[in-house]
mmCIF file of C-alpha atoms in Angstrom:
data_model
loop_
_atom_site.group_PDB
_atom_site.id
_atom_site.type_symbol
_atom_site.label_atom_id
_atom_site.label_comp_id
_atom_site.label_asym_id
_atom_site.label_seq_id
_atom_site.Cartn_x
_atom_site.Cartn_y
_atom_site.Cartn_z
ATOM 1 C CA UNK A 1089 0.000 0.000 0.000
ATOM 2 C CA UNK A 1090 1.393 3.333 -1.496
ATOM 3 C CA UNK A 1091 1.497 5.868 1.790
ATOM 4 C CA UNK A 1092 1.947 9.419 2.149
ATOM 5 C CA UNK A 1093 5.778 10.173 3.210
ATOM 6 C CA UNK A 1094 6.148 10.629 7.347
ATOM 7 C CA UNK A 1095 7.672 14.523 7.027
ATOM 8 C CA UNK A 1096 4.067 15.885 4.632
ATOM 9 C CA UNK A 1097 2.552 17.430 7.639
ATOM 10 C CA UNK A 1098 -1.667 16.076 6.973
ATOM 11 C CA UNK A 1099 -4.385 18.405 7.126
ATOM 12 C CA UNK A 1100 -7.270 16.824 8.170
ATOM 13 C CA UNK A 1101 -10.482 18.194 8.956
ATOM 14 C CA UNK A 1102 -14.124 17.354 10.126
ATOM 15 C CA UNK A 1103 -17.571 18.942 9.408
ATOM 16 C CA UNK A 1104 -19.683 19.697 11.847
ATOM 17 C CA UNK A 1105 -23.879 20.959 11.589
ATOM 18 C CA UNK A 1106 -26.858 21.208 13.724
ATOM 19 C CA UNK A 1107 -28.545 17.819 14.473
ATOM 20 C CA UNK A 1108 -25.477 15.877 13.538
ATOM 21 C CA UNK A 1109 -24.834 12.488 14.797
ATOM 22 C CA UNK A 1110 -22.126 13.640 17.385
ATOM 23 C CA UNK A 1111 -20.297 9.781 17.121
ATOM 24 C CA UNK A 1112 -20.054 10.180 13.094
ATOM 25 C CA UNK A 1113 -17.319 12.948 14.157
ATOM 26 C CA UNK A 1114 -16.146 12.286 17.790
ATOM 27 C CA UNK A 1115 -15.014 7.761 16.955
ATOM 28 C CA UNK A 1116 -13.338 9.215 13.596
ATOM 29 C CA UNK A 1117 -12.220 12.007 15.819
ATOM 30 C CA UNK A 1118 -10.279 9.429 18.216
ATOM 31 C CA UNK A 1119 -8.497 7.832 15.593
ATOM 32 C CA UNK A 1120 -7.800 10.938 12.544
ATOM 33 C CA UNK A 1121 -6.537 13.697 15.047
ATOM 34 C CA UNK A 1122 -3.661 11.506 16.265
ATOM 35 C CA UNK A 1123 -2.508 10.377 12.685
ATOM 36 C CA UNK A 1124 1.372 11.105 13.472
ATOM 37 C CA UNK A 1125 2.561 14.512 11.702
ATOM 38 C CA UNK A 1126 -0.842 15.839 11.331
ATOM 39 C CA UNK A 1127 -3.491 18.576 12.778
ATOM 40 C CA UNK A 1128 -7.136 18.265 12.779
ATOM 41 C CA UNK A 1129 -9.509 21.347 12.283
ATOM 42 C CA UNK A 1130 -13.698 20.915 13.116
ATOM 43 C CA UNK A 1131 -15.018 22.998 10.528
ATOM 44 C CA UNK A 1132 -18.117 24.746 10.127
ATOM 45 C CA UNK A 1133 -19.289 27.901 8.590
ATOM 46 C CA UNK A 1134 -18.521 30.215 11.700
ATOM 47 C CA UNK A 1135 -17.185 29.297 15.091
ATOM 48 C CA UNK A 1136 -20.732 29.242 16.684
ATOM 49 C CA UNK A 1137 -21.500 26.141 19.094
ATOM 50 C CA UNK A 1138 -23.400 23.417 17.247
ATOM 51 C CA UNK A 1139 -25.644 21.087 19.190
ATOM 52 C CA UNK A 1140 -25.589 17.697 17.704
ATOM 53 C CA UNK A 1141 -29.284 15.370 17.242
ATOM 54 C CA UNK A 1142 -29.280 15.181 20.855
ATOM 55 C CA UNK A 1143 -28.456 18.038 22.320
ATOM 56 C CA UNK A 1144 -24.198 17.631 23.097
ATOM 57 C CA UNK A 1145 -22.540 20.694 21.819
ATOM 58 C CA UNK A 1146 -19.478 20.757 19.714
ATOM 59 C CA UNK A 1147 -17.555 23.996 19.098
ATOM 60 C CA UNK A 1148 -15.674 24.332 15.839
ATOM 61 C CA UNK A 1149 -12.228 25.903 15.584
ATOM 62 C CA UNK A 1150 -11.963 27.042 12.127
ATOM 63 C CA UNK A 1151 -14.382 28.433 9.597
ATOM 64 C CA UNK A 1152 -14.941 27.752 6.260
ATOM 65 C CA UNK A 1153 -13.455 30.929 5.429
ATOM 66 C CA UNK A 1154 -10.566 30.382 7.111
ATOM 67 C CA UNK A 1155 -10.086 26.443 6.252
ATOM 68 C CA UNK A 1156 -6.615 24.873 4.532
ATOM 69 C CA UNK A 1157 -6.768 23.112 1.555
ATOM 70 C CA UNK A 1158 -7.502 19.773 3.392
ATOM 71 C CA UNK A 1159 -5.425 16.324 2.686
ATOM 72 C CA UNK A 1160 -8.798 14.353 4.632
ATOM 73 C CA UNK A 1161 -12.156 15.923 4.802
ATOM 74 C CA UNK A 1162 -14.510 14.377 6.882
ATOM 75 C CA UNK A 1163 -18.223 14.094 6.360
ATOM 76 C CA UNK A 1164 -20.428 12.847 8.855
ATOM 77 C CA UNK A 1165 -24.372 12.305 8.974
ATOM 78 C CA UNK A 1166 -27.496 12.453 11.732
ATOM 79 C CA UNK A 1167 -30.596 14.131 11.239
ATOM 80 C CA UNK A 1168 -29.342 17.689 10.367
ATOM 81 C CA UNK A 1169 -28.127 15.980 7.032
ATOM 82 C CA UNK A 1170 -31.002 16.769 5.468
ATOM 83 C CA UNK A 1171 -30.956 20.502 5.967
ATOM 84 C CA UNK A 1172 -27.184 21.076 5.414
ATOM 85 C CA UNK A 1173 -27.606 19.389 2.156
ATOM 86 C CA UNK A 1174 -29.918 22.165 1.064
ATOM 87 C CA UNK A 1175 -26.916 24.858 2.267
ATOM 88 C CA UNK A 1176 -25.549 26.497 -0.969
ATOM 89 C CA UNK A 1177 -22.442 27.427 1.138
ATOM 90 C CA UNK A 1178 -21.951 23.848 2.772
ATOM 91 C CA UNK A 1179 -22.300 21.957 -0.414
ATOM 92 C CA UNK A 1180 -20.090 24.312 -2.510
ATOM 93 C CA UNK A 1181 -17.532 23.731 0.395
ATOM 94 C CA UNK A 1182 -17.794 20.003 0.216
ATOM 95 C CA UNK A 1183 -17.116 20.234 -3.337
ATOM 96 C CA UNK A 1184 -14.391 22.796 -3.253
ATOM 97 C CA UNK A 1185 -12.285 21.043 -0.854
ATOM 98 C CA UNK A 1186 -12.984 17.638 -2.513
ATOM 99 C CA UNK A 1187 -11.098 18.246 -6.101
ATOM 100 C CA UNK A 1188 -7.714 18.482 -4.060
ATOM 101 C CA UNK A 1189 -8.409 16.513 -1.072
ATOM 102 C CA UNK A 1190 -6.196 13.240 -0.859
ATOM 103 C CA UNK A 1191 -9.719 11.352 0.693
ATOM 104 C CA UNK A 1192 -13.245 12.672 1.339
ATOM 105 C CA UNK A 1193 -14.335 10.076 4.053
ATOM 106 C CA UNK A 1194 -18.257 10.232 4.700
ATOM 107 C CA UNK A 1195 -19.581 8.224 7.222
ATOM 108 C CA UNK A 1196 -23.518 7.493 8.035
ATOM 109 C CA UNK A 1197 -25.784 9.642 5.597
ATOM 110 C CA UNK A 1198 -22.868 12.156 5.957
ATOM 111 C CA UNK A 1199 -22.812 10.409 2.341
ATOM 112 C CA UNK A 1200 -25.792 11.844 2.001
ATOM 113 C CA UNK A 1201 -24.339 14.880 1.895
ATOM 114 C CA UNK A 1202 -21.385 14.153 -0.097
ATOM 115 C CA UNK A 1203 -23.684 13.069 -2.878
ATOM 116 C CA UNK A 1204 -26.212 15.972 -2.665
ATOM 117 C CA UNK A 1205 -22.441 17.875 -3.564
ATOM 118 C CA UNK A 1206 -22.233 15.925 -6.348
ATOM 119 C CA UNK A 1207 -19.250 13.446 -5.036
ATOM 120 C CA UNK A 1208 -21.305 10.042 -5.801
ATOM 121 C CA UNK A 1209 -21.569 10.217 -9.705
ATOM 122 C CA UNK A 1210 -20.441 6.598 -10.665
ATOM 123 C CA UNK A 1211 -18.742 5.758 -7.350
ATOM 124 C CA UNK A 1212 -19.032 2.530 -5.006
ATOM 125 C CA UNK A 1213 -20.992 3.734 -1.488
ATOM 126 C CA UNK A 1214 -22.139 3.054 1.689
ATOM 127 C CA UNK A 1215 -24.293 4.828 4.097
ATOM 128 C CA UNK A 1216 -26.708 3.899 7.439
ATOM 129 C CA UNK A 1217 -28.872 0.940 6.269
ATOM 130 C CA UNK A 1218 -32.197 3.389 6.448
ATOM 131 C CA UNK A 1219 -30.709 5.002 3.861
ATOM 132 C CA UNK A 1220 -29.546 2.466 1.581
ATOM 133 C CA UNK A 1221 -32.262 3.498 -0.603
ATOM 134 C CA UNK A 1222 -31.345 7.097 -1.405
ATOM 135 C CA UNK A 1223 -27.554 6.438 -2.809
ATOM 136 C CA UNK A 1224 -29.175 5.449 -6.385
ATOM 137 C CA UNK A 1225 -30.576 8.676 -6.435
ATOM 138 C CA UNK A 1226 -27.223 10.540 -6.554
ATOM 139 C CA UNK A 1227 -25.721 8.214 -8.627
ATOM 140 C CA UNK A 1228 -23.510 6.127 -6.366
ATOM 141 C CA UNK A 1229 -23.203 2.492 -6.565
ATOM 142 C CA UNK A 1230 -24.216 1.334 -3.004
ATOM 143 C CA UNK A 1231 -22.702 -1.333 -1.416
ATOM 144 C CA UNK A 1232 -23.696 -3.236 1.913
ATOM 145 C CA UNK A 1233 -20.088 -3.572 3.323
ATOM 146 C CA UNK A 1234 -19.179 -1.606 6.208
ATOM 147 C CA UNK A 1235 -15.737 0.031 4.657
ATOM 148 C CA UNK A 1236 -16.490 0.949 0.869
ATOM 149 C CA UNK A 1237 -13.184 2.666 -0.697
ATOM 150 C CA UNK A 1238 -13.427 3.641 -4.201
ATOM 151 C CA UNK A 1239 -10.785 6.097 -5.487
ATOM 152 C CA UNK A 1240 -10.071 8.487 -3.224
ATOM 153 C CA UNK A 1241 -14.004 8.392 -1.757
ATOM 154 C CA UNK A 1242 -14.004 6.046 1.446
ATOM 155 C CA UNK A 1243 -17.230 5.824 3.050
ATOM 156 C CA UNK A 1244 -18.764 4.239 6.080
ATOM 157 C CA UNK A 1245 -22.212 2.671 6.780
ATOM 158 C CA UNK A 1246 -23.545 3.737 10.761
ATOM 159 C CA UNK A 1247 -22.618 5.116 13.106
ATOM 160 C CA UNK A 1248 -20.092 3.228 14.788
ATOM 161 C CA UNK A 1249 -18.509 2.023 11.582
ATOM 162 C CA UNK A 1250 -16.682 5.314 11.499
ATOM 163 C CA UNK A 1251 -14.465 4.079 13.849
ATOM 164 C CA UNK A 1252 -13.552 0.861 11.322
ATOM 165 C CA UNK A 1253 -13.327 3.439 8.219
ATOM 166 C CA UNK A 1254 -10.930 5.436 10.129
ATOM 167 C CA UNK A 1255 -8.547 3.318 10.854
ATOM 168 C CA UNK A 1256 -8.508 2.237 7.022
ATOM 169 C CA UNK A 1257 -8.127 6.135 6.344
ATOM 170 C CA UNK A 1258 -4.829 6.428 8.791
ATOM 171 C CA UNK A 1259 -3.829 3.448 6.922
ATOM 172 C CA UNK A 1260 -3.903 5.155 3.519
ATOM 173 C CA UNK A 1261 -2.031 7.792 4.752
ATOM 174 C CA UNK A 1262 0.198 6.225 7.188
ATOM 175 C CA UNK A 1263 0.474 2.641 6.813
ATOM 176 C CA UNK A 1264 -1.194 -0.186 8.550
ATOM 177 C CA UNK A 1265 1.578 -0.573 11.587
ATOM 178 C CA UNK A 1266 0.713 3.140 12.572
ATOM 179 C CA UNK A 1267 -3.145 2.009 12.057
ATOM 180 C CA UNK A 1268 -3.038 -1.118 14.004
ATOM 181 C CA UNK A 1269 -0.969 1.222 17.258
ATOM 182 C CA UNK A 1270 -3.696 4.033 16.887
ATOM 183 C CA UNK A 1271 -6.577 1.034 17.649
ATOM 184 C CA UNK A 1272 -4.338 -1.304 20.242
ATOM 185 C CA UNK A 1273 -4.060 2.953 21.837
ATOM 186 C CA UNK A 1274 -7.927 3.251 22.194
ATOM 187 C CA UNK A 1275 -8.639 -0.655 23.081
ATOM 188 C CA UNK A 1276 -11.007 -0.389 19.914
ATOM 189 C CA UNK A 1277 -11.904 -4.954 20.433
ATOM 190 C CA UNK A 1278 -15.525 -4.812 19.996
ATOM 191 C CA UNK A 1279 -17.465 -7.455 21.954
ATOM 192 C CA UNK A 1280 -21.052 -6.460 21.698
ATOM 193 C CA UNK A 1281 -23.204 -7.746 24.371
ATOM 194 C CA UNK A 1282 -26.160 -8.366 21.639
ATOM 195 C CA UNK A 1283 -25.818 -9.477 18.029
ATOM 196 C CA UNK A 1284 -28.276 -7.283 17.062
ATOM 197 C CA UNK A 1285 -26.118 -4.680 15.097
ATOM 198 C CA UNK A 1286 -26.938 -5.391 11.477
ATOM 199 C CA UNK A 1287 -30.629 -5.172 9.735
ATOM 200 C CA UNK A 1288 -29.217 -9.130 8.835
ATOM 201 C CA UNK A 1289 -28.923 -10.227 12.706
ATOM 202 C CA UNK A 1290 -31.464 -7.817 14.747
ATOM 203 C CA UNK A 1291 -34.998 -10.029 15.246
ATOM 204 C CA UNK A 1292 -37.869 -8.879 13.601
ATOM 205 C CA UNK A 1293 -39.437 -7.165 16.068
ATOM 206 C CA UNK A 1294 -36.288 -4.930 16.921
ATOM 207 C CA UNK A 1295 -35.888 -4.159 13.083
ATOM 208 C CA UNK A 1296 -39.557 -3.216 12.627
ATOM 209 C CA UNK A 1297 -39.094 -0.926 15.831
ATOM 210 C CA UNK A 1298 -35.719 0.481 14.280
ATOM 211 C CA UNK A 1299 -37.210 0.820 11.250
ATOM 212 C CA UNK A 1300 -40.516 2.634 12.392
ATOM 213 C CA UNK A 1301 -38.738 5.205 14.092
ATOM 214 C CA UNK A 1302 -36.597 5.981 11.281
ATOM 215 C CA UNK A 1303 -39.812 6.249 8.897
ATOM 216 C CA UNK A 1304 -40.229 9.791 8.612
ATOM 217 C CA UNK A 1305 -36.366 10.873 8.459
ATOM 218 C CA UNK A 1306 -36.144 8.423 5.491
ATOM 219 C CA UNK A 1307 -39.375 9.523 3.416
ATOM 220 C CA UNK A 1308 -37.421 12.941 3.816
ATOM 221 C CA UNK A 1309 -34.251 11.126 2.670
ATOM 222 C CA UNK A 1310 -35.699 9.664 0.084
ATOM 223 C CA UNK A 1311 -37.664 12.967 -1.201
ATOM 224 C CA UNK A 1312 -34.455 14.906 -1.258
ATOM 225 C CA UNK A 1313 -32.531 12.150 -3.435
ATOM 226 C CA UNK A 1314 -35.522 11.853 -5.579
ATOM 227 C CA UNK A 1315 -35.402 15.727 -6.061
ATOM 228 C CA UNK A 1316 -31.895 15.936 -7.059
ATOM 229 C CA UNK A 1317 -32.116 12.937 -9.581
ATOM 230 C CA UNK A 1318 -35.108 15.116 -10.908
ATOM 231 C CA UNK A 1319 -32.677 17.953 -11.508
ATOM 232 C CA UNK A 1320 -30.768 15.698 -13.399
ATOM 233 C CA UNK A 1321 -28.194 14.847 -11.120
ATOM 234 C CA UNK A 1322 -27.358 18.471 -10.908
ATOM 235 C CA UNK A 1323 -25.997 19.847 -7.236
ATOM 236 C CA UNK A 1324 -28.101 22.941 -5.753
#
């Protein structure tokens, strides 16, 4: 695997919105901002606080204004997906930053997102299984596996995956020893109590309740990708 030299300092950075899903940005957040020889910036549009989906707040550090040219952006999902993807200034950021970017890494419907920028045209993707549905829409390819890495597009499916697609990412840029010391550092050894993490293991009855709670952020989902194939796969 072809890495990125040791002494290239990595700028890496992380979008953050109202309503996110704070663990799409805080588990890739563990394992990107201590990539050896790099600095992470949490990016949004001013350096107001954001409150993620439930309530935690997050504070970012640098504005889009005042952004790098980023080596990693990262793009994650939650709720508030839906109304940054209708942002003019948001999308044309995503897009800006993405034709130099070494990887745009989206992770839950933060793929979403990257496809309502126009990022998903012909590419292999993965979002939260709700969601599944709405990559066709913008093009993409989806796939069911957790880690989907197609040029330099990696996404991740939800939620906690983001952990597993950033350690991939720091092996990109740094190699897979530096990857494998960066998850042995935060004891990342899963051993869920239930196997009830997939739409392929959960019972019924858990999916149905998953699923029935989830019903009226996916119509939206879907309505949104539906709207932009209308346009002709065009970006706002």
């Amino acid at each position: 695997m072809k890495t990125i030299p040791e002494n290239r300092h990595l700028k890496i950075g992380g979008l953050i919105f109202p309503s996110m899903d704070q663990c799409d940005f805080t588990g890739p957040f563990e394992v990107l901002s201590r990539i050896p020889n790099s600095t992470f910036h949490t990016l949004w549009k001013d350096k107001g606080t954001v409150r993620d989906m439930r309530g935690l707040q997050l504070v970012p550090d640098t504005s889009f204004e005042d952004a790098p040219q980023l080596d990693v952006l990262l793009v994650p999902g939650g709720y508030g997906q839906e109304e940054a993807a209708t942002n003019k200034e948001v999308l044309a950021f995503i897009r800006e930053q993405a034709k130099r970017a070494l990887y745009v890494y989206s992770v839950c419907t933060g793929a979403l997102l990257c496809g309502a920028a126009g990022l998903l045209h012909g590419r292999k993707a993965t979002t939260h299984w709700t969601a599944m549905e709405a990559l066709p829409f913008y093009g993409a390819i989806p796939s069911d596996d957790r880690v989907v890495i197609d040029g330099n597009y990696v996404s991740a499916g939800g939620v906690t995956s983001g952990i597993d697609g950033s350690l991939i990412v720091a092996a990109l840029l740094r190699g897979d020893q530096i990857a494998k010391e960066l998850q042995l550092y935060m004891a990342y050894d899963p051993q869920p109590p239930f196997d009830s993490g997939s739409p392929a293991r959960a019972s019924a009855e858990v999916l149905n309740n998953v699923r029935a709670r989830a019903q009226e952020i996916t119509a939206q989902r879907l309505a949104s990708a539906r709207e932009y194939a209308r346009r002709g796969l065009a970006p706002l």
